[in-house]
Amino acid sequence: MRRDVTIISNRQIAKATMEMKVRCPGVEVAPGTFFHIKTSGLLRRPLSVANVEGEEVTFLYKVIGEGTSELANKRVGDTLDVLGPLGNGFPLAQYGKRVVLVGGGIGVPPLYYVRRRLHEMGIETIAILGFDSKESVFYEEAFQALGETIITTVDGSHGERGFVTGPLARIDADVLFSCGPEAMLKAVAASPIPERYVSIENRMGCGIGACFACVCKAPEGYVKVCSDGPVFNAEEVLL
Amino acid sequence: MRRDVTIISNRQIAKATMEMKVRCPGVEVAPGTFFHIKTSGLLRRPLSVANVEGEEVTFLYKVIGEGTSELANKRVGDTLDVLGPLGNGFPLAQYGKRVVLVGGGIGVPPLYYVRRRLHEMGIETIAILGFDSKESVFYEEAFQALGETIITTVDGSHGERGFVTGPLARIDADVLFSCGPEAMLKAVAASPIPERYVSIENRMGCGIGACFACVCKAPEGYVKVCSDGPVFNAEEVLL
Amino acid sequence: MRLHVELPGLQLKNPIIPASGCFGFGEEFAKLYDLSILGGIMIKAATEESRFGNATPRVAETAQGMLNAIGLQNPGVDAIIEEKLPFLSTFDTEIIANVAGSTPDEYVEVARRISADPTIKAIELNISCPNVKCGGMQFGTDPVMAAELTRLVKAASSKPVYVKLSPNITSITDMARAVEAAGADGLTMINTLVGMRIDIQTGQPILANRIGGLSGPAIKPVAVRMVYEVAQAVDIPIIAMGGVRTVDDVLEFIYAGASAVAVGTANFENPYVCQEIIEALPSRLDSLGIEHILDVRGKAYAQLVSRP
Amino acid sequence: MRLHVELPGLQLKNPIIPASGCFGFGEEFAKLYDLSILGGIMIKAATEESRFGNATPRVAETAQGMLNAIGLQNPGVDAIIEEKLPFLSTFDTEIIANVAGSTPDEYVEVARRISADPTIKAIELNISCPNVKCGGMQFGTDPVMAAELTRLVKAASSKPVYVKLSPNITSITDMARAVEAAGADGLTMINTLVGMRIDIQTGQPILANRIGGLSGPAIKPVAVRMVYEVAQAVDIPIIAMGGVRTVDDVLEFIYAGASAVAVGTANFENPYVCQEIIEALPSRLDSLGIEHILDVRGKAYAQLVSRP
Ligand SMILES: Cc1cc2nc3c(=O)[nH]c(=O)nc-3n(C[C@H](O)[C@H](O)[C@H](O)COP(=O)(O)OP(=O)(O)OC[C@H]3O[C@@H](n4cnc5c(N)ncnc54)[C@H](O)[C@@H]3O)c2cc1C
Ligand SMILES: Cc1cc2nc3c(=O)[nH]c(=O)nc-3n(C[C@H](O)[C@H](O)[C@H](O)COP(=O)(O)OP(=O)(O)OC[C@H]3O[C@@H](n4cnc5c(N)ncnc54)[C@H](O)[C@@H]3O)c2cc1C
Ligand SMILES: Cc1cc2nc3c(=O)[nH]c(=O)nc-3n(C[C@H](O)[C@H](O)[C@H](O)COP(=O)(O)O)c2cc1C
Ligand SMILES: Cc1cc2nc3c(=O)[nH]c(=O)nc-3n(C[C@H](O)[C@H](O)[C@H](O)COP(=O)(O)O)c2cc1C
Ligand code: FES
Ligand code: FES
């Protein structure tokens, strides 16, 4: 589960946003799972899988602090010590259902991979992706290639002005897959769409279920985001 | 005084011993001075200047712990954050005198540069260099090219068996320049050679004279190795 | 046999033990390697009732350290006995129960119940958790209270009692002597230092609990110093911890006077770390010319201490 | 003016001060940059007579920390007054004298003499040095002794007295309240944590003094927590230190309740660090929307504290 992966590419794709591809042979990676990545800091950094093509795994990450800055400075050919894939992803067997994907900021990456997989399975999806502003938007064309894609920006500099909840209110769907900041997940989890799945991004310690750092309250007790999630049926968690 | 220098080469030259050359333009570097080198550890690592050719400064270093291992893994083109040159070196104006150079292990490096400079000035020198064993010997030919060079090894696997003090007892000289482990310096400082200079390698904090980490007792009070030395007349210090 | 360590209640096949709270109840790590290779396992703290612990965020990173404020989340002593110990009993390793509480009565009750289980070989009395409002560290910073609690738990426990000391104290030796006099069979040390990190954007502490316990390599020098002092002050054995992540860190604590070593935070950085240390120990002892690991116990303060 | 901080005896043009023992008497750093840019300078500890200090090695590295056991080496108070203060007086910055001793009489005498020099604007009473056998930390871990010493030094000093607190204590707030009640004009905190590192080859402590003081980024979380607690417990201002090396570290301490910040160990890693922090402060305040740096003092515990 712990492995060294080699960096194939690492490039900026939007404001403070990087795309990194690594070679990671011989592993089955489900959409919605994540890797726990070692940097020179003591704690690993969790990053969702944004895509898998053959042996190549893609991460899309925002440069926000020491760990992600260090990742952004890695060169092609460098290796990364990763744990993963970890956690449980999105339920893929959504045949015949209308699926809407709602992502905000650094919650967008896992939705790309799940959309690709659903698309391969012939399941149609609508995506609503929220960003701060035009410069932060990434992967718009890639998402467009897989189906209808609505972009929102807080300042209105691209797509619809406002939050993802605006377009979401107009959309009729059976299932919702969502990932993003807590406030967004809360709003989205309250949507009238019957089945709602949320991917939660809590601060983590171990990443494997042993330390209770990442817990989230649940109707009965609690869940561990790293090992029970990060994807949960919205009914299973108290956001 | 603080500068980024670029690594031009970094190669193993003997057992656990590396030679690193860096480009360091626009600085006058006297033999016997040192650079204080940043690694990912909190404290810098002091390394003597082993040679200067044009803009190229050479360090010869033994890989003993975290800092030197990190240096050993640096690649050509990487930069190093260094402070230096620091300290006061060997007195070069030794015209007409017979100079003997005595070095032990990681004390050998500064003696190469001082010998080269003395050689350029037409001052003849004899060198006695002590190592553990054959595999640890480095720069033998380079030293030979500059004058008579006696190698000793503790196990007798190369050159004379024993310590540098053996050959030293046979040699008649006016001035002695020495660098090496404390025990060796002590023995050498007791030699009957009239003028004796020792370069001391104490653990350092600041490297610039502000913290009192590197002090050495002196007949009157103390000296700071980093800023008063590292080269001292043996009469000035109590080893 | 050069790694075998015998301590009150414990036959450790080697002196490497995952530290409490950093290894859960072993289930996750059992998927990564065979837990039977471990000298022992210190399981997550048990309280009388199940506890959810503190709000999140519960962890923050610092320079070569981490802060945690889990707040003793655990399913409660009875659930641990019923749901966790049967699994742990399938491994050939010594299980040490970490006992916590808000009141002396709770400590006593938890110790009584869990020590009665045959899977448990010893009790680790946690009087040093900085992350709970009542109990925990308040017992661990007052030698009189700590001694009294030790006496009560000793009387209730059917297994040897190791008292886990807090480093957040003026004199760790006074505390060690007090709990030794009260009947402790051994000491485990150190628990975390109390620390805080503040978010620059918000100006607010990162941890929901505001303060948390600092662990990891950053605290190792403090832990080594405390073990060094306490080992010379008491006659009961010490299981040391604080920032261990390499075989040399283990040796540093043994030199300082410890008889065994626990590994906490390093399990997060590298979940295979205990296995790797155990595998590396024999050849490291060879290279240092050490026959039995405890031959060098306390070498930092005595030229040679005979094997106990 | 957005960096200007006024404290008892001190008009700091900015809240950045090199910490005692990490900047000597300024001579070496004066070759690197103009010391007049500094808010102030805390000079190396002064004792009555000159002291050589401990044997070497005196420093050891740890994970993002360092241990030192310099042992208060200094030329003695009179030599400092005659040989060091004239040079320091040529800079437009506030000089703070660090006063140490083995007995209360020595502290009093040193404080009396050095505070009389017009170059000295305040006294930092060092009751927290872990590296000397007598005095130092023994005063700093007992609130009664610390208060008594504060009272004596206060009476002898003609300048405001800041008491430098030791973190090696169970309750730093009790200590802070005790010295505040005894008349301290301010606090400086924290001094080093006591630690040790052992050489794996020899099994012996690396420092000749065996134990030493741990400083650097490793201890910052402990320092921040202590400042946060003490700032809420006392009314006198705090000059904070412990692991500062960036402008964000400075802000973290201000959020925690400090009024100014000292930089120690970081000067060894980067001798230009104080200059760089001072230059970086205005734009960092801009980016965070902070007008005056003290507008956010104590923000971690109060939504807003008015500028003092
Ligand atoms: C399951 C999961 C999946 C994630 N997937 C992505 C992704 O695909 N792309 C992406 O850009 N980000 C993702 N994140 C968030 C990402 O982990 C953080 O942005 C990153 O760890 C920040 O590290 P840093 O060192 O740059 O920041 P620092 O603030 O310096 O980090 C300090 C510590 O806080 C933790 N931390 C800080 N911010 C966050 C955060 N928002 N969430 C979790 N931990 C945090 C860090 O992991 C580290 O332990 C994910 C988080 C989780 C839990
Ligand atoms: C003035 C001076 C010149 C030197 N020149 C050379 C040289 O040319 N070639 C060479 O190989 N070595 C030289 N040394 C020794 C070299 O500095 C150490 O070997 C090196 O710092 C070890 O670092 P480390 O991280 O690998 O070892 P660690 O043991 O991991 O280092 C831990 C700490 O101890 C210090 N330290 C450890 N050993 C020594 C030592 N022997 N001397 C000083 N500090 C030490 C380190 O600097 C560091 O702060 C010199 C030392 C001094 C003081
Ligand atoms: C996330 C986390 C949870 C912990 N939980 C407990 C606990 O439940 N009981 C306990 O006695 N110590 C607990 N500790 C303290 C560790 O057992 C150990 O004493 C401390 O972390 C120092 O060791 P380390 O630096 O190797 O982590 C916990 C530590 C961490 C990091
Ligand atoms: C080498 C060294 C020498 C020190 N000398 C003194 C001293 O003489 N007086 C004093 O009060 N503190 C002394 N200190 C403590 C520092 O002033 C400071 O309180 C401590 O190092 C924490 O800050 P830092 O982490 O920024 O270094 C010394 C620290 C170091 C590292
Ligand atoms: S991060 Fe440790 S339990 Fe989830
Ligand atoms: S290393 Fe600081 S005075 Fe020499």
mmCIF file of N, CA and C and ligand atoms in Angstrom, chain B residues 204-214 224 226, ligand 6:
data_model
loop_
_atom_site.group_PDB
_atom_site.id
_atom_site.type_symbol
_atom_site.label_atom_id
_atom_site.label_comp_id
_atom_site.label_asym_id
_atom_site.label_seq_id
_atom_site.Cartn_x
_atom_site.Cartn_y
_atom_site.Cartn_z
ATOM 1 N N MET B 204 29.948 24.002 15.668
ATOM 2 C CA MET B 204 29.629 25.414 15.588
ATOM 3 C C MET B 204 28.136 25.694 15.603
ATOM 4 N N GLY B 205 27.810 26.893 16.070
ATOM 5 C CA GLY B 205 26.453 27.401 15.944
ATOM 6 C C GLY B 205 26.452 28.408 14.814
ATOM 7 N N CYS B 206 26.652 29.671 15.167
ATOM 8 C CA CYS B 206 26.519 30.758 14.201
ATOM 9 C C CYS B 206 27.592 30.761 13.117
ATOM 10 N N GLY B 207 28.835 30.390 13.488
ATOM 11 C CA GLY B 207 29.933 30.445 12.519
ATOM 12 C C GLY B 207 30.507 31.830 12.310
ATOM 13 N N ILE B 208 29.968 32.839 12.995
ATOM 14 C CA ILE B 208 30.453 34.200 12.758
ATOM 15 C C ILE B 208 30.919 34.901 14.030
ATOM 16 N N GLY B 209 30.946 34.173 15.147
ATOM 17 C CA GLY B 209 31.511 34.765 16.358
ATOM 18 C C GLY B 209 30.511 35.280 17.368
ATOM 19 N N ALA B 210 29.231 34.986 17.172
ATOM 20 C CA ALA B 210 28.222 35.606 18.031
ATOM 21 C C ALA B 210 27.687 34.701 19.140
ATOM 22 N N CYS B 211 27.900 33.388 19.045
ATOM 23 C CA CYS B 211 27.155 32.507 19.960
ATOM 24 C C CYS B 211 28.002 31.799 21.005
ATOM 25 N N PHE B 212 29.302 31.847 20.894
ATOM 26 C CA PHE B 212 30.197 31.187 21.851
ATOM 27 C C PHE B 212 30.083 29.652 21.849
ATOM 28 N N ALA B 213 29.606 29.071 20.769
ATOM 29 C CA ALA B 213 29.494 27.609 20.744
ATOM 30 C C ALA B 213 30.859 26.954 20.548
ATOM 31 N N CYS B 214 31.706 27.588 19.766
ATOM 32 C CA CYS B 214 32.901 26.931 19.229
ATOM 33 C C CYS B 214 34.165 27.253 19.989
ATOM 34 N N LYS B 224 37.452 32.221 19.862
ATOM 35 C CA LYS B 224 36.330 31.673 19.112
ATOM 36 C C LYS B 224 36.898 31.056 17.835
ATOM 37 N N CYS B 226 35.495 29.988 15.152
ATOM 38 C CA CYS B 226 34.926 30.424 13.871
ATOM 39 C C CYS B 226 35.460 31.769 13.415
HETATM 40 S S1 FES E 6 30.141 29.242 16.131
HETATM 41 FE FE1 FES E 6 29.154 30.903 17.106
HETATM 42 S S2 FES E 6 30.867 31.900 18.058
HETATM 43 FE FE2 FES E 6 31.788 30.399 16.826
#
